[in-house]
Coordinates of C-alpha atoms in Angstrom, one line a residue:
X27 CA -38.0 11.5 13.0
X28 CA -34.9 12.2 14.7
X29 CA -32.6 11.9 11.6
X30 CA -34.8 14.3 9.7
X31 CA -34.1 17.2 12.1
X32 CA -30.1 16.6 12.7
X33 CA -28.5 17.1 9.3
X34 CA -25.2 14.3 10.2
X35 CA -28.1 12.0 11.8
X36 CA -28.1 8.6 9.8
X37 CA -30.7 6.1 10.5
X38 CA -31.3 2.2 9.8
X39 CA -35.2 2.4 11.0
X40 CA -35.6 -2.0 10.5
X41 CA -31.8 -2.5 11.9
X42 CA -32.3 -0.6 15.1
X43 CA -29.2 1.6 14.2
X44 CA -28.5 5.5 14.3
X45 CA -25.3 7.3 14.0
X46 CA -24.3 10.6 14.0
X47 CA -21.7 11.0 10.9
X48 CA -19.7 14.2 10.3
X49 CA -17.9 14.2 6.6
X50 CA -15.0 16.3 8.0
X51 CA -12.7 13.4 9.6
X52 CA -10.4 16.3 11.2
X53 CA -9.1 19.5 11.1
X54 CA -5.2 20.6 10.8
X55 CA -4.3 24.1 10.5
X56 CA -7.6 25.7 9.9
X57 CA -8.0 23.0 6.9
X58 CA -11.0 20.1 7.3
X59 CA -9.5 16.7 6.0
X60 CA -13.2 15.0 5.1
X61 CA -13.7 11.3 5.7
X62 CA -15.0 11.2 1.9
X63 CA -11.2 11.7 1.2
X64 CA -9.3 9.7 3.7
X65 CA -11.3 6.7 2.6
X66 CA -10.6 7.2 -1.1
X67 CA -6.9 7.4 0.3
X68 CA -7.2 4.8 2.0
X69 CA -8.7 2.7 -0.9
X70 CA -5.7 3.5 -3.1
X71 CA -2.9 2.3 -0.6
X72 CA -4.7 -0.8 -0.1
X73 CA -5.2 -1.3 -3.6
X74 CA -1.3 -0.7 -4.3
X75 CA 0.1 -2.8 -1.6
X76 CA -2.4 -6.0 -3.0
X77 CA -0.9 -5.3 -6.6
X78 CA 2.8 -4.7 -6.0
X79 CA 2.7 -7.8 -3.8
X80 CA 1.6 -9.7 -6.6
X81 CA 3.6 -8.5 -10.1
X82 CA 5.9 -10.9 -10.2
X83 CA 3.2 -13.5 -10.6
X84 CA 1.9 -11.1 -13.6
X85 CA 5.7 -11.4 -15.0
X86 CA 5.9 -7.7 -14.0
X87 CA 9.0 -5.7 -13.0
X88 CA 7.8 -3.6 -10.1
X89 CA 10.4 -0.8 -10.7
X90 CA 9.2 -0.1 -13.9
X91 CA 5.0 -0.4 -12.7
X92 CA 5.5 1.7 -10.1
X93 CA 5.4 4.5 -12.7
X94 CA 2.6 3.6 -14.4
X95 CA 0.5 2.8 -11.3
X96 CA 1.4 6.8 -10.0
X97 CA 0.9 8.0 -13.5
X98 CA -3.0 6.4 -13.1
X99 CA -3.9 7.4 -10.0
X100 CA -3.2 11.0 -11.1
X101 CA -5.5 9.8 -14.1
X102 CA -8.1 8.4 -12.2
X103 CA -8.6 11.6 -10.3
X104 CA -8.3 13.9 -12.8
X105 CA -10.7 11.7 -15.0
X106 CA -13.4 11.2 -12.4
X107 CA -13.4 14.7 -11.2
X108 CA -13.5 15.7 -15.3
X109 CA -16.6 13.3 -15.7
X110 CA -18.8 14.7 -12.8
X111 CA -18.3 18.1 -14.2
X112 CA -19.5 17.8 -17.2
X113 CA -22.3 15.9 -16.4
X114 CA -23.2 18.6 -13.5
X115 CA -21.9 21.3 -15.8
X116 CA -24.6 23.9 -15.4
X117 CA -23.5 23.9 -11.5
X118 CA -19.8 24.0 -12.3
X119 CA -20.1 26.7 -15.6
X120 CA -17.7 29.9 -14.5
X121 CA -16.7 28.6 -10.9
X122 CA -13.5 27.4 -11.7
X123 CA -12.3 27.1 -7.9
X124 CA -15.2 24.8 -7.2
X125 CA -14.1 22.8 -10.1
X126 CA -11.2 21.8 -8.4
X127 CA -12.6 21.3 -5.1
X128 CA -12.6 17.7 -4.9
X129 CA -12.9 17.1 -0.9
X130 CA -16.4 16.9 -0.3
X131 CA -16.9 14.4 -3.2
X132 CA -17.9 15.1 -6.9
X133 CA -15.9 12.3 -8.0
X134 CA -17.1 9.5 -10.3
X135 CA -15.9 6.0 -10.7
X136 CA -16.7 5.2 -14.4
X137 CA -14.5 8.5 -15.2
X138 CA -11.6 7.3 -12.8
X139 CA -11.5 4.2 -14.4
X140 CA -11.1 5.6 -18.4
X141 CA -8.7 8.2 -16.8
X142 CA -6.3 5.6 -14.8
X143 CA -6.6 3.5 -17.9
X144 CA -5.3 6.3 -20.4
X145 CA -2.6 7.5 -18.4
X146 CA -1.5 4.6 -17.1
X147 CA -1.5 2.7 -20.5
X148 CA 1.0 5.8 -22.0
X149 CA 3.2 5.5 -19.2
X150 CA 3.4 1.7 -19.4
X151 CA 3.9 2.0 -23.0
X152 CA 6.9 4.2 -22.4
X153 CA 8.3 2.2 -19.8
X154 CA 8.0 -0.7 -21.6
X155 CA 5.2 -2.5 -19.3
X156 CA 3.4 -5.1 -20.8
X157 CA -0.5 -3.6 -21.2
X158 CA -2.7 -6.6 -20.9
X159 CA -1.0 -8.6 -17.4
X160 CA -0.8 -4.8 -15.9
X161 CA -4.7 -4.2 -16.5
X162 CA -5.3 -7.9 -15.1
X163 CA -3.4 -7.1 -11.9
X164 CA -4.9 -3.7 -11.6
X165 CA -8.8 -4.8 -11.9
X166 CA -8.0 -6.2 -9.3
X167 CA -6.8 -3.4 -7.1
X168 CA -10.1 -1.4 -8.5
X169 CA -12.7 -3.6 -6.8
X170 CA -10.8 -2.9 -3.4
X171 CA -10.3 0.7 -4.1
X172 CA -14.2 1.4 -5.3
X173 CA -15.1 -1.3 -2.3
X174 CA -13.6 0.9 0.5
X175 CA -14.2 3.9 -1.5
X176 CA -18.0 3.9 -1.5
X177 CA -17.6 4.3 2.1
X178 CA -16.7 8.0 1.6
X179 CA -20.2 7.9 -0.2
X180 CA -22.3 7.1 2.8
X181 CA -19.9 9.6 5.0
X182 CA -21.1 12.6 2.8
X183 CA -24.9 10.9 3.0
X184 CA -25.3 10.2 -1.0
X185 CA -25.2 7.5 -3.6
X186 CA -28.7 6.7 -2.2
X187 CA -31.5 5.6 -4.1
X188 CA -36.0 5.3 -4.1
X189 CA -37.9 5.0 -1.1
X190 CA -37.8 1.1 0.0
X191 CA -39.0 -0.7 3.0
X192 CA -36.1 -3.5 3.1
X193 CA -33.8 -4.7 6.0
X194 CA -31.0 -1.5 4.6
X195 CA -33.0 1.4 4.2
X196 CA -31.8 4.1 5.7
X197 CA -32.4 8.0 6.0
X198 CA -31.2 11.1 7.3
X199 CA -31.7 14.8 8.0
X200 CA -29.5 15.6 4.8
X201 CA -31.3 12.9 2.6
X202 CA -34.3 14.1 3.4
X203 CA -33.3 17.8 2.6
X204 CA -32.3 16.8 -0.8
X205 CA -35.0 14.5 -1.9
X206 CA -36.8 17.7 -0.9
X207 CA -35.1 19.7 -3.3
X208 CA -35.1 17.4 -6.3
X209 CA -38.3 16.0 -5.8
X210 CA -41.1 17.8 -5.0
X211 CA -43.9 16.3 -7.0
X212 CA -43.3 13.8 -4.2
X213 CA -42.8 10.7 -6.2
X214 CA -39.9 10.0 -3.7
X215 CA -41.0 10.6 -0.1
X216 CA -38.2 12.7 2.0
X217 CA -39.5 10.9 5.2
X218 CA -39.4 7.1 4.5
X219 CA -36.0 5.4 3.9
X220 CA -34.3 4.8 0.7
X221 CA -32.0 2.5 -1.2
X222 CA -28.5 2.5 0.4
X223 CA -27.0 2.4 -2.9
X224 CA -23.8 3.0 -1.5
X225 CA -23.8 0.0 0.1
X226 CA -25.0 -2.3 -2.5
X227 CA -22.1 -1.5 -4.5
X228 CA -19.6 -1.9 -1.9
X229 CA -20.5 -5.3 -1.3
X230 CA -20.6 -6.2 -5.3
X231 CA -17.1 -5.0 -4.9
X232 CA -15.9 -6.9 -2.3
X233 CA -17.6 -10.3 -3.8
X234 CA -16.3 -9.5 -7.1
X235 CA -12.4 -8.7 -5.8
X236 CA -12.9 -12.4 -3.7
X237 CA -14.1 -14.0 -7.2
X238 CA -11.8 -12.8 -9.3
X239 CA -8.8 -13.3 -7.4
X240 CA -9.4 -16.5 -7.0
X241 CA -9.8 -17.1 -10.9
X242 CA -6.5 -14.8 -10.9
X243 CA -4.3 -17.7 -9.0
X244 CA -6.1 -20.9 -10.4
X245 CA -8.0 -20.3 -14.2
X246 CA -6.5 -17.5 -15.7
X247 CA -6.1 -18.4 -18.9
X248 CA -5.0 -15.3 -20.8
X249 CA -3.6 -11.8 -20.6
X250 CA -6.5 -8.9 -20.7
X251 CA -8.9 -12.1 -18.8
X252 CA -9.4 -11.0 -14.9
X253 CA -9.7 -7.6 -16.7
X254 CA -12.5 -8.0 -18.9
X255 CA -14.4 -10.3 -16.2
X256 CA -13.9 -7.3 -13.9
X257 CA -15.5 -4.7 -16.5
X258 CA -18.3 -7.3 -17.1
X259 CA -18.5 -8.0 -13.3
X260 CA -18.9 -4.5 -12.2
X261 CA -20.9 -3.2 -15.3
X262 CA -23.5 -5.7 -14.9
X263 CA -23.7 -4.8 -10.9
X264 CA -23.3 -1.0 -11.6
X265 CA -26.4 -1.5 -14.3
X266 CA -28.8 -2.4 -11.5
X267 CA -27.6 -0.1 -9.2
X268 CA -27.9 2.8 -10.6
X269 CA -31.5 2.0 -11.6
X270 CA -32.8 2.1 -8.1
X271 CA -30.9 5.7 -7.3
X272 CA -32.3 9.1 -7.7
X273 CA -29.3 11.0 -7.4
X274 CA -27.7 9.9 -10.4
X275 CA -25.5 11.2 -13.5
X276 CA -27.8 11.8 -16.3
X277 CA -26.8 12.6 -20.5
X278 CA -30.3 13.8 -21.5
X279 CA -33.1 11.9 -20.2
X280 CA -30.7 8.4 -20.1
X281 CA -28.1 7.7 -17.0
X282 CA -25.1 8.0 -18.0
X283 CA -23.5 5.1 -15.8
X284 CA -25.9 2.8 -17.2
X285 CA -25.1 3.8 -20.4
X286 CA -21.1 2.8 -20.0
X287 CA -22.4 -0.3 -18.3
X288 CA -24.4 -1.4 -21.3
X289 CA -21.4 -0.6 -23.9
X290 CA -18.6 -1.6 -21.4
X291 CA -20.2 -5.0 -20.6
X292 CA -20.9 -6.2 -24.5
X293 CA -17.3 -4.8 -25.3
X294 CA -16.2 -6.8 -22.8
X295 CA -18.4 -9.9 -22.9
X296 CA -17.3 -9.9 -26.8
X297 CA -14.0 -9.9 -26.5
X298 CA -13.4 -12.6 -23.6
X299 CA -15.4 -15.3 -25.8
X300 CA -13.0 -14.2 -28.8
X301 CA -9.8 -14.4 -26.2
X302 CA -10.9 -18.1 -24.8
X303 CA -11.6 -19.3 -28.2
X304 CA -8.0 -17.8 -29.6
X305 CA -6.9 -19.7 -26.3
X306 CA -8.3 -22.5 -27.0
X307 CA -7.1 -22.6 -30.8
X308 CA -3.1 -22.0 -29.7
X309 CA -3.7 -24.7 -27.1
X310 CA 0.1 -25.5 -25.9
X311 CA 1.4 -22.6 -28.1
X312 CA 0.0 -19.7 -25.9
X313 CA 2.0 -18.3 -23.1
X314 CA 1.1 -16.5 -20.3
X315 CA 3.4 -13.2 -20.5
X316 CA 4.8 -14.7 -17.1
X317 CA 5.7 -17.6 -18.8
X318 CA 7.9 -15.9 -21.3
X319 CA 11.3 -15.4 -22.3
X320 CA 10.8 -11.8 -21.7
X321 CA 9.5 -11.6 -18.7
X322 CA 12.0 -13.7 -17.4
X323 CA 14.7 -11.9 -18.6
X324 CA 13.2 -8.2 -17.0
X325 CA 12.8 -9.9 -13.8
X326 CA 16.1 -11.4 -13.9
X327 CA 17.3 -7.9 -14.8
X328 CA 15.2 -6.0 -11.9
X329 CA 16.8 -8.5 -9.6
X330 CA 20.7 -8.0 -10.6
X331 CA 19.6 -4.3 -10.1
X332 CA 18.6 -4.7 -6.7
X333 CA 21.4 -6.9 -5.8
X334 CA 24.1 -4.8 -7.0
X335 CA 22.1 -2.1 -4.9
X336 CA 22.1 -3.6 -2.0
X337 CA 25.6 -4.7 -2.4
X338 CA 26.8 -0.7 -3.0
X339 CA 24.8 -0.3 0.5
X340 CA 26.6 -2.2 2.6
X341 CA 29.9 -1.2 1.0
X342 CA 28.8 2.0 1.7
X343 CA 28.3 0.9 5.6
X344 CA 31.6 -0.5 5.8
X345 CA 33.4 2.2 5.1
X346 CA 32.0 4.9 7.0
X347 CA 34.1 6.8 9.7
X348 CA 35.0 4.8 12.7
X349 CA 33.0 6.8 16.1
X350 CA 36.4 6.6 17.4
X351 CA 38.2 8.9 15.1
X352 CA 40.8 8.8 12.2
X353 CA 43.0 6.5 14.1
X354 CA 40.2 4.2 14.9
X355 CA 42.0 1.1 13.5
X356 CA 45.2 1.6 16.1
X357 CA 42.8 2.2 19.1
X358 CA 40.6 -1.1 17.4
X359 CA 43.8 -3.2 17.7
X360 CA 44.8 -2.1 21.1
X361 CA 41.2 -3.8 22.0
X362 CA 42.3 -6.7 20.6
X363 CA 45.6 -6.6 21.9
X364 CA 44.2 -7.4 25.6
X365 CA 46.2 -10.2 26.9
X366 CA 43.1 -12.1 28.8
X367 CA 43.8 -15.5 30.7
X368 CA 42.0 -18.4 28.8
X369 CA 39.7 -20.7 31.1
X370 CA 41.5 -23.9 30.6
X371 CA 39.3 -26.8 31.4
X372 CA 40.3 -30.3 33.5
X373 CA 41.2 -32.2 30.4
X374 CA 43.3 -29.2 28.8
X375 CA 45.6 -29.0 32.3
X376 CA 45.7 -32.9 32.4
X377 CA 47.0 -33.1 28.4
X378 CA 49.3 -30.1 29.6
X379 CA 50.9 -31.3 32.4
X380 CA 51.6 -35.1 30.9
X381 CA 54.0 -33.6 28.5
X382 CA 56.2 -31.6 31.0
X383 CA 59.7 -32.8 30.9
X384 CA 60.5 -34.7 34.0
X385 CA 63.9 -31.8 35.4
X386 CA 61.3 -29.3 35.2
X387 CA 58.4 -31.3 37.0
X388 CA 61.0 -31.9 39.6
X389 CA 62.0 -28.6 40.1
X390 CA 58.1 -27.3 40.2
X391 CA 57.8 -30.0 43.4
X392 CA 60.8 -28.4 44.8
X393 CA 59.5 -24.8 44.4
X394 CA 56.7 -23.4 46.6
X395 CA 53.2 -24.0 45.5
X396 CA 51.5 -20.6 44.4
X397 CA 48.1 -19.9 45.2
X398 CA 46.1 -20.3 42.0
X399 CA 43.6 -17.4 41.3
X400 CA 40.1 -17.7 41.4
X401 CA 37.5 -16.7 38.8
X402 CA 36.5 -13.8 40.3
X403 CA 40.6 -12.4 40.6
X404 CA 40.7 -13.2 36.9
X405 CA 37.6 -11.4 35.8
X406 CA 38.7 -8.3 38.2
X407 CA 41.9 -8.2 36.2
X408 CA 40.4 -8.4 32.9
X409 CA 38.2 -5.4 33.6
X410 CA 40.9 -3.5 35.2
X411 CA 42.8 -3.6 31.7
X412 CA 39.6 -2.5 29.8
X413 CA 39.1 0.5 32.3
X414 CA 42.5 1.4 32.1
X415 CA 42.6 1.2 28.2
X416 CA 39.5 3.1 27.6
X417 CA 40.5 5.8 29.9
X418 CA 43.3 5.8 28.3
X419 CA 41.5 6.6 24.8
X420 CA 39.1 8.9 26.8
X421 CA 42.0 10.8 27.5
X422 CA 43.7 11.0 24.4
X423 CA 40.4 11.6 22.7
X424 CA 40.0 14.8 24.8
X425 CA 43.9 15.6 24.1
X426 CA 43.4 15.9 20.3
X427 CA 39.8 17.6 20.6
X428 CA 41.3 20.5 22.4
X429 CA 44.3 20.9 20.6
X430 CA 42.1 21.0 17.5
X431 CA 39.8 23.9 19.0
X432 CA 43.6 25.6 20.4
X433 CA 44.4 25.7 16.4
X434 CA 40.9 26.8 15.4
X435 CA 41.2 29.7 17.7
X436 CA 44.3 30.9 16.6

């Protein structure tokens, strides 16, 4: 089999489909940028852009976010590297530069997830951000982060699972290898395909982001709800998952994602039948934070800021220095100054000449006709002056410039 003698060989035996995928996207400066990394990257933006373009309908001041939602990215990744070392400890114990050695994976998402949530909850705190509508908006962003995310998965050729003959399985030179390693009572067999596991979850992700943001914008009936549905959601999914993979997390003999999933999901389940029925009881008297006085009142705040910003800016414009110099405004005004003949039309001439007094009109017949000018006379003229003055500031320009460097050089 082709993919079991190239190690970056991927095959889909039942799809018909083989691709040859290198985990180092590129190289810069001696330094290998893997793909595992650009997509987790990538995951991140896109999950930031979707949630800052939708605080405001959260009742959230993006200014003050913005910190928080730094302060848990740096928590995620510290917390998901943290929780696939300890779990692979024995291969981590005394190398502390491979510790930090994140770019050819070792993350893991349940540990992201508590980390982002910590750190981002303190931050919030001290900023003054409203915990419950900030974890609604930022389940959201998760499922799009951990969809795109699991990509960098199948670039690095793990999160796989058992041997299965379905439409998905798939296999590889470096699959095989490890199955090889790990298994060699055979109970999985390195040369049949296996669970894309991988994949799976990426497309839990993406159905559960399309779910849930539709019950974001139409049936959200409390703060701390898309949240909750989105640890149920993803616990339940992750549950299943993991059972079918054989390069899982373990704590003892259990796995330890499945354990989170189990105590995540009846957390979680718990506490959204308590929040409906609390709903439920307040009936009129509940608000949605965006409904509230406060919320209001930050976001009227946050946009007085920005107006008073913007209004400094273009102060700021107005006054910078002219291009033309320090006596811009005299040269300006000379511009303006330009005597140009006016284009009078028919009627103008018509209402004109009605109201000339009848001496002068005789004296005009008397008097020899001038030629009148055409157009094209008129226009010459008009760009004649225009030369002439901006030569004229050329000139003067020039003057001042090297009587300037004549008094630097003495």
């Amino acid at each position: 089999m082709l993919a079991a003698t190239d190690p970056n060989r991927i095959s889909f035996p039942k799809l018909g489909i083989e691709l040859t995928v290198d985990s180092t996207a590129f190289t810069v400066f001696g330094f290998s940028v893997t793909w595992y990394g650009v997509l987790i990257t990538v995951g991140m933006m896109l999950a930031m852009i979707y949630a800052f373009s939708r605080m405001r309908k959260f009742g959230l001041d993006s200014d003050r976010a913005i910190d928080g939602v730094i302060g848990g990215i740096i928590g995620g990744i510290i917390g998901a590297r943290a929780y696939y070392v300890i779990f692979h400890w024995d291969s981590y114990a005394g190398d502390w530069k491979a510790i930090f050695n994140i770019r050819s994976g070792g993350l893991a998402i349940y540990g992201g997830i508590i980390g982002a949530l910590l750190v981002g909850s303190i931050i919030c705190k001290l900023r003054k951000v409203r915990l419950l509508p900030m974890f609604d908006l930022v389940s959201l962003g998760f499922l799009i982060g951990q969809c795109i995310g699991r990509w960098g998965n199948f670039m690095n050729h793990e999160a796989f699972g058992s041997n299965t003959d379905n439409i998905f399985g798939m296999t590889s030179g470096k699959i095989s290898a490890w199955i090889s390693a790990n298994y060699p009572d055979g109970s999985v067999n390195p040369d049949l395909p296996v669970h894309p596991c991988f994949f799976y979850e990426s497309m839990w992700c993406l159905l559960g982001f399309i779910i849930l943001h539709i019950v974001s914008k139409k049936a959200r009936k409390f703060d701390g709800q898309i949240f909750l549905m989105y640890v149920i959601w993803y616990g339940t999914g992750r549950f299943f998952i993991e059972s079918l993979r054989t390069d899982s997390l373990y704590a003892g003999t259990l796995k330890a994602s499945q354990i989170v999933a189990v105590i995540s999901v009846s957390a979680a389940l718990i506490l959204l039948i308590i929040g409906f029925a609390r709903t439920k009881r307040l009936g009129s008297d509940y608000q949605l934070y965006v409904n509230t006085e406060e919320s209001k009142r930050l976001l009227a705040e946050a946009d007085e800021r920005n107006s008073k910003g913007s209004a400094k800016d273009d102060a700021e414009e107005e006054s910078a220095p002219s291009i033309l110099g320090d006596d811009a405004a005299e040269r300006e005004s000379m511009l303006i100054d330009i005597d140009i003949p006016n284009e009078k039309s028919a009627d103008e001439s018509a209402d004109e000449s009605a109201v000339v007094s009848a001496p002068e009109a005789d004296a005009e017949e008397s008097a020899e006709p001038k030629p009148e000018k055409t157009q094209e006379e008129i226009n010459a003229e008009k760009d004649a002056r225009i030369e002439a003055l901006l030569n004229e500031i050329i000139s003067k320009t020039k003057a001042e410039s090297e009587a300037g460097q004549g008094t630097d050089k003495k």
